[in-house]
Backbone as a ProteinNet text record, in pm:
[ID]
protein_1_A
[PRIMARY]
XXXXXXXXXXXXXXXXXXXXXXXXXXXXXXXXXXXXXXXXXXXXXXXXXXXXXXXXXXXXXXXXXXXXXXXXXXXXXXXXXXXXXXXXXXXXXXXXXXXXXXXXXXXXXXXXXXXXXXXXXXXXXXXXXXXXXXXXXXXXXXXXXXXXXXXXXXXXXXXXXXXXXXXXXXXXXXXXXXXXX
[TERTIARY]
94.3	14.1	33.4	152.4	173.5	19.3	18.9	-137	-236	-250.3	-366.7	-359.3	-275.9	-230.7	-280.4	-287.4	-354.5	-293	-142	-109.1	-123.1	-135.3	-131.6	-313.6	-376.5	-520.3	-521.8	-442.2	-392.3	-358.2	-228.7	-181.5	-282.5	-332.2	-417.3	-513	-605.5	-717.2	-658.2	-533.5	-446.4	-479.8	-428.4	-401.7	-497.5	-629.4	-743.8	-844.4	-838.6	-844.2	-807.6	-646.1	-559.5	-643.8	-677	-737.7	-848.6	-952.8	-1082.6	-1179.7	-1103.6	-1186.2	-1267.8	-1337	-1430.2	-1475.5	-1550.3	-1659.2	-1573	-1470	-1411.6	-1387.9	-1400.7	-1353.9	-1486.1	-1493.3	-1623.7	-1482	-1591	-1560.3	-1506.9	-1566.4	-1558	-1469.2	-1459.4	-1313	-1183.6	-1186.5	-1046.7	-989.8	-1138.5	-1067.6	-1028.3	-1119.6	-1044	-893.8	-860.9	-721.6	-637.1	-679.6	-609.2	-589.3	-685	-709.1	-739.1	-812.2	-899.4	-1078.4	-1072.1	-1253	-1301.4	-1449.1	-1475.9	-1455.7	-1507.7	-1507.2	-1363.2	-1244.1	-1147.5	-1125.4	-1169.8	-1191.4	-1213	-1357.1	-1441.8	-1353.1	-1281.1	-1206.8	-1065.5	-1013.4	-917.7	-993.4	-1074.6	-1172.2	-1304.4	-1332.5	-1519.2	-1580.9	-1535.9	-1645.1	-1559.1	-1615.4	-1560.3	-1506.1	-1563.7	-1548.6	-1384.1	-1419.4	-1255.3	-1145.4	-1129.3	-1090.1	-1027.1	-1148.4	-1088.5	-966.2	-1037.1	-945	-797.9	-804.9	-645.5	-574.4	-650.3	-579.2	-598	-611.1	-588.5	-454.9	-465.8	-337.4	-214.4	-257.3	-117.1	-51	-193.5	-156.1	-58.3	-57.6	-19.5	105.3	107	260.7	350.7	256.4	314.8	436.7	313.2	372.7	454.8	509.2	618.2	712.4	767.5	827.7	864.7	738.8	800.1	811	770	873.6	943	1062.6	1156	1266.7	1223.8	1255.7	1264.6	1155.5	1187.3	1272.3	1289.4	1382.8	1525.2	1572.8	1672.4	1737.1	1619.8	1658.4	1681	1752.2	1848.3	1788.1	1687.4	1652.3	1493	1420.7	1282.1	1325.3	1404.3	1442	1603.1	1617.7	1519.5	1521.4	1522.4	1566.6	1428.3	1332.5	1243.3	1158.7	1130.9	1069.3	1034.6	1167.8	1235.3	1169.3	1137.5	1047.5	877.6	866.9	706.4	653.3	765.3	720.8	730.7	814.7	793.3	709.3	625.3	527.4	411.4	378.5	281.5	128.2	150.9	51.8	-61.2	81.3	34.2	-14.7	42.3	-16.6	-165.6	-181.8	-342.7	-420.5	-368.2	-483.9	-476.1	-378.7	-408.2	-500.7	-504.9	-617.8	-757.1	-732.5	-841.5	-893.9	-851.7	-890.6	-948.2	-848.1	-849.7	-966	-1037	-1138.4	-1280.2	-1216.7	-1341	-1363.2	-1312.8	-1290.1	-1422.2	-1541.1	-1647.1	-1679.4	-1656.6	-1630.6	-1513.2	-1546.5	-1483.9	-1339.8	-1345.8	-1218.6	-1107.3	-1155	-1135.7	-1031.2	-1155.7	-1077.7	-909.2	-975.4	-844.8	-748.5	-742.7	-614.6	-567.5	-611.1	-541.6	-464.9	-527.9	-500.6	-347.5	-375.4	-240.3	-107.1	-178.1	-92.7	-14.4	-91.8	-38.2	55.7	49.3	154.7	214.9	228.4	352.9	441.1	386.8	461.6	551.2	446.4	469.4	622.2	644.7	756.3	935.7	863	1005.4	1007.1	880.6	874	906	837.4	881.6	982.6	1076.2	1214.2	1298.6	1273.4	1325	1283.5	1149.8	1094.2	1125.8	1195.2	1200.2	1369.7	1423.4	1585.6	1568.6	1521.9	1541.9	1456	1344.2	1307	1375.1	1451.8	1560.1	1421.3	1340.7	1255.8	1362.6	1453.2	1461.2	1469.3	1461.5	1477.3	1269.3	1200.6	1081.5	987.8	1000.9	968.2	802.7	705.5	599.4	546.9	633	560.4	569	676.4	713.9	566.6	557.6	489	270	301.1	204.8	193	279.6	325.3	311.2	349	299.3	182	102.5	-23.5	-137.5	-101.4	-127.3	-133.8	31.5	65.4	23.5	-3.1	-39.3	-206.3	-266.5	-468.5	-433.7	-344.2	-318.4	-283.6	-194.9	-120.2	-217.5	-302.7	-412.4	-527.3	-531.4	-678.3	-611.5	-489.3	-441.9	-404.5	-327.9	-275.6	-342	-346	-393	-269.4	-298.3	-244.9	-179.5	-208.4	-131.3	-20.5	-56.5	41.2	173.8	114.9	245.8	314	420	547.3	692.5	749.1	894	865.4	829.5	812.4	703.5	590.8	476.1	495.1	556.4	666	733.1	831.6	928	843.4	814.5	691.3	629.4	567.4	452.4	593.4	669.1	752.3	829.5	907.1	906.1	805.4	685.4	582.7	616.9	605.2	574.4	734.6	822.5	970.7	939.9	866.3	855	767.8	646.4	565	629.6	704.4	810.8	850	979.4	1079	981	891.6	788.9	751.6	653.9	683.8	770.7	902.6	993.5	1026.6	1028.5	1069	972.5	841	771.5	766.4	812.9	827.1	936.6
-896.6	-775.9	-695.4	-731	-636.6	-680.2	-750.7	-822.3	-652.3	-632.3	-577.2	-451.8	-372.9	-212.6	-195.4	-54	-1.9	-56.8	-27.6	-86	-202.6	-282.2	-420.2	-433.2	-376.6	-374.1	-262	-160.3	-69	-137	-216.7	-279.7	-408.1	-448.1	-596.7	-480.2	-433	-338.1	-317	-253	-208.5	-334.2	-475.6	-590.4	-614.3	-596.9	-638.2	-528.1	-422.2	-349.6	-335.8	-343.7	-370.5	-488.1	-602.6	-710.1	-728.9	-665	-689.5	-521.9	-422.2	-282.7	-247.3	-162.9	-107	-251	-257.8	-370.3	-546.2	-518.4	-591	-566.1	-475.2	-394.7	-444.5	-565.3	-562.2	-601.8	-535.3	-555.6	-699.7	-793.3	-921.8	-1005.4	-941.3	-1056.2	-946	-827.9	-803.5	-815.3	-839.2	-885.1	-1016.6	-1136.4	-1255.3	-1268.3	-1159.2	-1185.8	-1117.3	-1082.1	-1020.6	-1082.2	-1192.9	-1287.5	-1205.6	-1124.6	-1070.5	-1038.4	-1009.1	-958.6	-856.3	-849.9	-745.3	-572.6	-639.2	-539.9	-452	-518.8	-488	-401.8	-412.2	-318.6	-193.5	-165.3	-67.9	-25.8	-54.2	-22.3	79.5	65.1	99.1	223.8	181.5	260.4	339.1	382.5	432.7	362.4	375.5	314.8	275.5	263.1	207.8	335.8	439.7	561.6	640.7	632.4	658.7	580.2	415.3	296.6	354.4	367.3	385.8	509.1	654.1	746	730.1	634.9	592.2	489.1	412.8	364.2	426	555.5	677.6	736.9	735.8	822.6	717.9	609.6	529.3	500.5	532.1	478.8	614.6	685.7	847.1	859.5	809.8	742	679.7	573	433.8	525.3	564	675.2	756.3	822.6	882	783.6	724.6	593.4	562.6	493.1	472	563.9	683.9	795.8	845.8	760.9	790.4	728.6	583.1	469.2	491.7	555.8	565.8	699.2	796.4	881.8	804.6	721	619.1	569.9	530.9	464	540.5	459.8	486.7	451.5	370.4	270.6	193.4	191.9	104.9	-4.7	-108	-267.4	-273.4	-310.7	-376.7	-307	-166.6	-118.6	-49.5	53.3	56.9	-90.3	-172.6	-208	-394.3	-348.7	-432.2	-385.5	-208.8	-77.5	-168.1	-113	-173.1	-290.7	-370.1	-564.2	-536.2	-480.1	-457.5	-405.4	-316.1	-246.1	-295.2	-425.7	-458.4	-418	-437.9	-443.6	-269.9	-152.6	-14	-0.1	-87.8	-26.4	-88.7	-197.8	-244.3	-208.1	-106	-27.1	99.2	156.5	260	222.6	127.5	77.7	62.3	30.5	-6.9	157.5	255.2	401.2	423.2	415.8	429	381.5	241.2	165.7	246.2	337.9	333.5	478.8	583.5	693.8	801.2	707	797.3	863.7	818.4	821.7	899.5	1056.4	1159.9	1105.8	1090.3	1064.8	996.4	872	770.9	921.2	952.4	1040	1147.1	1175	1298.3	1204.2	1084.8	1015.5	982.6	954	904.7	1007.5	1139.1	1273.5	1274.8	1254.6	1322.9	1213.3	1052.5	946.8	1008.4	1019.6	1031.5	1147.7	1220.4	1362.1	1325.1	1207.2	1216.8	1119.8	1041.5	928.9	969.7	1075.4	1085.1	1145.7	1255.5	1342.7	1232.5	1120.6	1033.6	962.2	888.6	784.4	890.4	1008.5	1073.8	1073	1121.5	1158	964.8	875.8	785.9	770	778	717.2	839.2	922	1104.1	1012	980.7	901.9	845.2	718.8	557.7	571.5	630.9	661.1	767.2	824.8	956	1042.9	1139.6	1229.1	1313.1	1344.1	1448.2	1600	1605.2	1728.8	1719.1	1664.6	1672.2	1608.1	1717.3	1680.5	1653.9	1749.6	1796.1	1634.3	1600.6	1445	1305.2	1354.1	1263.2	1263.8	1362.2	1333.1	1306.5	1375.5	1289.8	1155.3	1118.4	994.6	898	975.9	913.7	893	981.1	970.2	933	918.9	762.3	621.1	616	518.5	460.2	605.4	517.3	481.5	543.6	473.2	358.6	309.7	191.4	110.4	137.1	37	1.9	61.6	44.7	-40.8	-40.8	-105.7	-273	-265.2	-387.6	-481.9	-401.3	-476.2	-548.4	-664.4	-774.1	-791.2	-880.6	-947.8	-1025.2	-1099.7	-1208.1	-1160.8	-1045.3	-988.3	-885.6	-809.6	-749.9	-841.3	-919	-928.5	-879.3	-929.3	-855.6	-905.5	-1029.3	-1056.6	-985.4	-965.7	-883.6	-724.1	-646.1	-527	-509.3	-604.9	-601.4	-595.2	-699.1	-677	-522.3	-513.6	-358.2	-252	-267.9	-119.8	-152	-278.3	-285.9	-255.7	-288.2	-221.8	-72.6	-31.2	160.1	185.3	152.4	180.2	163.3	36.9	39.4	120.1	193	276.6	383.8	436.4	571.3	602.4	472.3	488.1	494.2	421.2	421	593.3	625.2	821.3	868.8	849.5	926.3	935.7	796.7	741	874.2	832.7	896.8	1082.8	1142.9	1253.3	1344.4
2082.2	2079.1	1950.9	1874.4	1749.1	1677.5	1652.1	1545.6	1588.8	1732.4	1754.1	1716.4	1708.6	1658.5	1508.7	1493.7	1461.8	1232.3	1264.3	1163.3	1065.3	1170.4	1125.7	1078.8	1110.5	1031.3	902	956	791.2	717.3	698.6	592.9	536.7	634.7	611.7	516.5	564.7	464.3	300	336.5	294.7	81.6	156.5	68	14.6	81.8	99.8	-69.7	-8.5	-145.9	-261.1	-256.2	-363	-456.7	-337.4	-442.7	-481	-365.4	-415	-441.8	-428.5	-404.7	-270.7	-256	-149.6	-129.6	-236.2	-148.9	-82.4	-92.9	16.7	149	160.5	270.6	383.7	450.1	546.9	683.2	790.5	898.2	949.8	891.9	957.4	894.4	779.2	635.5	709	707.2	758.5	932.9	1054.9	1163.4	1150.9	1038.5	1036.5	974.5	906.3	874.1	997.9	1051	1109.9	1305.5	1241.7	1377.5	1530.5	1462.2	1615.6	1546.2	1715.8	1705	1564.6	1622.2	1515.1	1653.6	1725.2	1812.2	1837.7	1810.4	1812	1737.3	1636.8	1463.2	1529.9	1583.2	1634	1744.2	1841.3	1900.9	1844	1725.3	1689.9	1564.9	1502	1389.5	1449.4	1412.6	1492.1	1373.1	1238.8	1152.4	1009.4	882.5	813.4	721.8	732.6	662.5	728.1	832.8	922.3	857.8	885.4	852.6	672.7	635	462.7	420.4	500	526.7	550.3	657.4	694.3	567.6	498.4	379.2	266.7	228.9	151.7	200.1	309	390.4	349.4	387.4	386.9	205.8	134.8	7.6	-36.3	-11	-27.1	61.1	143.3	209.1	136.2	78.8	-10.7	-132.8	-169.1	-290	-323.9	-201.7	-165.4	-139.2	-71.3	-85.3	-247.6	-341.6	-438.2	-556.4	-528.9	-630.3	-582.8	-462.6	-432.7	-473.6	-491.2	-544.8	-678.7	-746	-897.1	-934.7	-841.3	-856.4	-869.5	-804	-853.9	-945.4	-1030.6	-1108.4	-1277.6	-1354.7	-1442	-1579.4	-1532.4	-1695.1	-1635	-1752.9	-1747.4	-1716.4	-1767	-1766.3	-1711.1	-1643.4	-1527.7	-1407.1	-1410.8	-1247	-1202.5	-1341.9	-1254.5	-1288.7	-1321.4	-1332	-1218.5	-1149.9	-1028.4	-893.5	-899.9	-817.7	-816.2	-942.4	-992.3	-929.1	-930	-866	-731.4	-685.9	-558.8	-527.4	-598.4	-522.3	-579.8	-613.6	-636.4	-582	-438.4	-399.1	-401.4	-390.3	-466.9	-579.3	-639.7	-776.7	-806.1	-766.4	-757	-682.9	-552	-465.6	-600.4	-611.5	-685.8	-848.4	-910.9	-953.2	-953.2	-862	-771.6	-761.7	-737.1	-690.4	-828.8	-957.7	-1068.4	-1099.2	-1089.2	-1092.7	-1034	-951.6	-852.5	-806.4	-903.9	-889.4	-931.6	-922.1	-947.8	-766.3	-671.8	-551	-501.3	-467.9	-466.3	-375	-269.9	-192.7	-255.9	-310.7	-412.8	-527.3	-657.2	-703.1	-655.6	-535	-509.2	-485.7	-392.9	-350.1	-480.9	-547.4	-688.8	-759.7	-795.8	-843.5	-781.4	-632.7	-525.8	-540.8	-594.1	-585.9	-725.9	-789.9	-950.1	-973.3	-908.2	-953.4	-816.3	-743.7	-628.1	-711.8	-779.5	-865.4	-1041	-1042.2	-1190.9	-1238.8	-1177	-1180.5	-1196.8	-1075.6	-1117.9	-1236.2	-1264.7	-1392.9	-1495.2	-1513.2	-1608.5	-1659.3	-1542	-1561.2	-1640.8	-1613	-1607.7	-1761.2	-1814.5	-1956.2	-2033.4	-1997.9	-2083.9	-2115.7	-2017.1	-2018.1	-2118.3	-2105.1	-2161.3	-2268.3	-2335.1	-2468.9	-2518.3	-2450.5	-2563.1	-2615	-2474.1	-2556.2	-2463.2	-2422.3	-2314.3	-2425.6	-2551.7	-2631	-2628.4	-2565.5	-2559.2	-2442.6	-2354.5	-2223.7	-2252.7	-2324.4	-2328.9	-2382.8	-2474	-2549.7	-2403.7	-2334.8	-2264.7	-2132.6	-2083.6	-2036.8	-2062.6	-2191	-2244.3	-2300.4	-2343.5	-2336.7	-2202.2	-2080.5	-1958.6	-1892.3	-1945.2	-1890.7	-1970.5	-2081.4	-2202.1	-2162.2	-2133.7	-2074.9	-1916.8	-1877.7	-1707.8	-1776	-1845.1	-1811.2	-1945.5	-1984.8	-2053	-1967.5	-1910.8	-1807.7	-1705.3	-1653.6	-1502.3	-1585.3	-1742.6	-1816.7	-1796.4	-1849.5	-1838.8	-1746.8	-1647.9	-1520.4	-1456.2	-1413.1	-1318.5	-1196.4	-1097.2	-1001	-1100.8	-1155.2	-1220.9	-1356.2	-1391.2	-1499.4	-1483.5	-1343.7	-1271.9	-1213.9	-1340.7	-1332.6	-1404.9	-1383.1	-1479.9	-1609.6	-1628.9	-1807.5	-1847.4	-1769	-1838	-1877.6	-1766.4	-1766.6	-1830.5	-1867.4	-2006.1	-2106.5	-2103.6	-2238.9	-2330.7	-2223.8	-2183.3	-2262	-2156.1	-2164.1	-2351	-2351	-2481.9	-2616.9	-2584.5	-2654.2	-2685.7	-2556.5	-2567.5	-2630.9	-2605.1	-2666.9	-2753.2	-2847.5	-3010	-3042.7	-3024.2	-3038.7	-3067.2	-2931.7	-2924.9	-3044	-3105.1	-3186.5	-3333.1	-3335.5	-3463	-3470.9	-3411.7	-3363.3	-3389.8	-3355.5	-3445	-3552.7	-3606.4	-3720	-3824.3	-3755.2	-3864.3	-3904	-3798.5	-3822.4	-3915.4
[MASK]
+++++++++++++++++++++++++++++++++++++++++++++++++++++++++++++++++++++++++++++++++++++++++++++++++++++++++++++++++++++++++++++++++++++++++++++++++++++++++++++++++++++++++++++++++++++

């Protein structure tokens, strides 16, 4: 009976967006993963507009969770960036929002994801690039870096070598910035 609750079609939706956006989201691809009816859907949802609501909610859950996780950590390589892989599947719904944010609801969850997330990465890339005598660059620097990071990211590139990579980039960028001042 767990399959049939209310969760286990949240999170399935949940994957389902992350990979394909809204227009994945049909009634009949997420009761087949989820190996029940459609009617079952309608039973637990009234419609698809409800249904979406609740994976806004949960992504905004998600989020808290992992800027809690990145409050943790000490260093870009490899601790948050050990956070990041784990949360794969967040960061491509939140993409995906990013992607698809001409669609007001869409917009705010992202707005609310982004300043629930930001405050920790900050703190971590203000650390490990040595701006902390410049908070103001740092977090412009972050929000540079996050609509760089969401242009690039794929399923197939959020991994630790692609991450290392990325973050090594912006560290050489950083230190080039200083250099030059």
């Amino acid at each position: 009976m767990a399959a049939d609750n209310k969760q286990v079609w949240v999170e399935t939706g949940y994957g389902i967006f992350s990979k394909e956006g809204p227009k994945g989201l049909k009634v009949e691809v997420i009761a087949r993963n989820v190996n029940k009816s459609k009617s079952s859907f309608y039973h637990h949802f009234a419609d698809m507009e409800i249904f979406t609501g609740l994976l806004l909610d949960h992504h905004l859950t998600r989020s808290k969770t992992i800027a809690e996780e990145e409050k943790k950590c000490r260093n870009i390589d490899p601790e948050l960036i050990i956070v990041l892989v784990a949360s794969k599947t967040d960061l491509l719904f939140n993409r995906q929002l990013r992607v698809h944010r001409t669609d007001t609801n869409f917009k705010k969850c992202l707005q609310k994801s982004d300043e629930i997330v930001s405050q920790g990465f900050i703190s971590v890339l203000t650390k490990d690039l040595q701006l902390e005598n410049n908070p103001k660059l740092a977090a412009s620097l972050f929000a540079l870096a996050l609509e760089n990071f969401y242009l690039q990211v794929t399923e197939e590139t959020l991994n630790v070598e692609w991450l290392s990579a990325y973050f090594t980039n912006l560290k050489k960028t950083v230190s080039q910035f200083n250099v030059s001042q």
